[in-house]
Amino acid sequence: IRMDLRATQEQHIQRLQDVVLCFMIEKPEAMDELEAICQLPGVDMVQFGPSDYSLSMGWNRGECGEKLKEIEKQMIETALKYNVRPRCEINSAEEAKWYMDLGVRDLSIGDEVRILENYWTKEGQKLRSML
C-alpha cells in the first residue's frame, strides 16, 4: 500500500480493502483454531509453515514429513471449506499437482535462499570436478 497523505477517506478504505490478509499457520494452537480464523471477516488466505510448525511441536522436520503433509492437507481442506484461499510453497513444478488436486490455486515456487543453494551446489560440484 502506497501511503498518500492526500487520499480521501474513501480512497483509504479502498486501499485497506485491497490488501490481501494472509495468515501463517505455524503452531498447533493456530491449527486448533483454524475454523475460527477462517471465519474472521477479512481473512483472505492462509499458509502452512511446516518448519515453524515442527519447531513448535519439538519435532525434527526431517523425520516427520508425512505427518506435516497431513496437517497441511487438513489446513487446505478447512480453508477451502470456508472459502479462504490456501497458499502453498513448492520447490518444483512437479510438486504442484498434489496441491492442485486438493483445490489449491495459489502457489509460490521456491524461495531465493533455496534457489541459490541449489544453484551453488550444482555448479560448485561441476567446478570441483573440473579442478
Short mmCIF file of C-alpha atoms in Angstrom, two decimals:
data_model
loop_
_atom_site.label_atom_id
_atom_site.label_comp_id
_atom_site.label_asym_id
_atom_site.label_seq_id
_atom_site.Cartn_x
_atom_site.Cartn_y
_atom_site.Cartn_z
CA ILE A 1 0.00 0.00 0.00
CA ARG A 2 1.43 3.32 -1.01
CA MET A 3 0.92 5.94 1.66
CA ASP A 4 -0.75 9.04 0.27
CA LEU A 5 -1.49 11.67 2.88
CA ARG A 6 -3.85 13.43 0.44
CA ALA A 7 -6.06 10.36 -0.03
CA THR A 8 -9.70 10.75 0.81
CA GLN A 9 -11.23 8.55 3.48
CA GLU A 10 -12.95 6.57 0.73
CA GLN A 11 -9.62 6.01 -1.06
CA HIS A 12 -8.00 4.93 2.20
CA ILE A 13 -10.83 2.48 2.90
CA GLN A 14 -10.46 1.06 -0.62
CA ARG A 15 -6.71 0.64 -0.11
CA LEU A 16 -7.35 -1.31 3.07
CA GLN A 17 -9.92 -3.48 1.33
CA ASP A 18 -7.46 -4.23 -1.48
CA VAL A 19 -4.86 -5.66 0.90
CA VAL A 20 -4.66 -9.46 0.97
CA LEU A 21 -4.63 -10.72 4.54
CA CYS A 22 -2.72 -14.00 4.67
CA PHE A 23 -2.16 -15.74 7.98
CA MET A 24 0.65 -18.20 8.60
CA ILE A 25 -0.39 -21.38 10.37
CA GLU A 26 2.79 -22.25 12.25
CA LYS A 27 1.66 -23.52 15.64
CA PRO A 28 -0.70 -26.25 16.81
CA GLU A 29 -2.83 -23.59 18.50
CA ALA A 30 -3.44 -21.98 15.11
CA MET A 31 -4.49 -25.34 13.65
CA ASP A 32 -6.80 -25.88 16.64
CA GLU A 33 -8.44 -22.51 15.89
CA LEU A 34 -8.28 -22.71 12.10
CA GLU A 35 -12.04 -22.84 11.58
CA ALA A 36 -12.47 -19.73 13.71
CA ILE A 37 -9.59 -17.99 11.92
CA CYS A 38 -11.11 -18.78 8.53
CA GLN A 39 -14.44 -17.31 9.62
CA LEU A 40 -12.96 -13.95 10.65
CA PRO A 41 -14.07 -11.12 8.35
CA GLY A 42 -11.29 -10.07 6.02
CA VAL A 43 -9.18 -13.24 6.15
CA ASP A 44 -8.31 -13.89 2.52
CA MET A 45 -5.64 -16.56 2.69
CA VAL A 46 -3.79 -18.99 4.96
CA GLN A 47 -0.46 -20.72 4.53
CA PHE A 48 1.03 -23.63 6.42
CA GLY A 49 4.56 -23.20 7.77
CA PRO A 50 5.95 -26.73 8.19
CA SER A 51 9.35 -25.66 9.56
CA ASP A 52 7.95 -23.43 12.27
CA TYR A 53 5.13 -25.87 12.99
CA SER A 54 7.57 -28.73 13.54
CA LEU A 55 9.74 -26.50 15.75
CA SER A 56 6.74 -25.52 17.86
CA MET A 57 5.94 -29.22 18.30
CA GLY A 58 9.53 -30.13 19.19
CA TRP A 59 9.80 -32.30 16.09
CA ASN A 60 12.70 -32.74 13.71
CA ARG A 61 11.17 -31.71 10.39
CA GLY A 62 13.27 -34.25 8.52
CA GLU A 63 11.66 -37.08 10.47
CA CYS A 64 8.01 -36.09 10.26
CA GLY A 65 7.40 -35.16 6.63
CA GLU A 66 4.31 -37.32 6.18
CA LYS A 67 2.75 -36.05 9.40
CA LEU A 68 3.34 -32.43 8.33
CA LYS A 69 1.85 -33.13 4.88
CA GLU A 70 -1.29 -34.50 6.54
CA ILE A 71 -1.60 -31.40 8.75
CA GLU A 72 -1.09 -29.15 5.72
CA LYS A 73 -3.77 -31.10 3.83
CA GLN A 74 -6.15 -30.58 6.76
CA MET A 75 -5.38 -26.84 6.66
CA ILE A 76 -6.08 -26.72 2.93
CA GLU A 77 -9.39 -28.58 3.25
CA THR A 78 -10.53 -26.39 6.14
CA ALA A 79 -9.59 -23.18 4.34
CA LEU A 80 -11.46 -24.21 1.20
CA LYS A 81 -14.49 -25.18 3.28
CA TYR A 82 -14.71 -21.53 4.40
CA ASN A 83 -13.81 -20.03 1.00
CA VAL A 84 -10.41 -18.92 2.25
CA ARG A 85 -7.63 -19.43 -0.27
CA PRO A 86 -4.78 -21.69 0.82
CA ARG A 87 -1.36 -20.54 -0.39
CA CYS A 88 1.32 -23.21 -0.68
CA GLU A 89 5.03 -23.12 -1.36
CA ILE A 90 6.57 -25.61 -3.73
CA ASN A 91 10.14 -26.24 -4.83
CA SER A 92 9.38 -27.51 -8.32
CA ALA A 93 6.56 -27.57 -10.83
CA GLU A 94 6.19 -31.32 -10.22
CA GLU A 95 5.04 -30.64 -6.66
CA ALA A 96 2.11 -28.53 -7.88
CA LYS A 97 -0.11 -31.46 -8.90
CA TRP A 98 -0.69 -32.71 -5.35
CA TYR A 99 -1.79 -29.24 -4.27
CA MET A 100 -3.85 -28.53 -7.36
CA ASP A 101 -5.67 -31.86 -6.94
CA LEU A 102 -6.69 -30.60 -3.48
CA GLY A 103 -8.05 -27.37 -4.97
CA VAL A 104 -5.12 -25.04 -4.31
CA ARG A 105 -4.70 -22.29 -6.90
CA ASP A 106 -2.18 -20.03 -5.15
CA LEU A 107 1.34 -21.42 -5.34
CA SER A 108 4.73 -19.89 -4.70
CA ILE A 109 7.58 -21.70 -6.40
CA GLY A 110 10.79 -21.75 -4.38
CA ASP A 111 12.39 -19.07 -2.33
CA GLU A 112 15.55 -17.18 -3.12
CA VAL A 113 17.66 -18.92 -0.49
CA ARG A 114 16.74 -22.42 -1.68
CA ILE A 115 17.14 -21.46 -5.34
CA LEU A 116 20.59 -20.04 -4.69
CA GLU A 117 21.63 -23.01 -2.55
CA ASN A 118 20.57 -25.46 -5.28
CA TYR A 119 22.39 -23.46 -7.95
CA TRP A 120 25.59 -23.10 -5.92
CA THR A 121 25.57 -26.80 -5.00
CA LYS A 122 25.06 -27.93 -8.59
CA GLU A 123 27.51 -25.50 -10.14
CA GLY A 124 30.02 -25.99 -7.31
CA GLN A 125 30.03 -29.74 -7.90
CA LYS A 126 30.65 -29.18 -11.60
CA LEU A 127 33.50 -26.79 -10.85
CA ARG A 128 35.06 -29.14 -8.29
CA SER A 129 35.00 -31.98 -10.82
CA MET A 130 36.82 -29.74 -13.33
CA LEU A 131 39.56 -28.94 -10.83
#
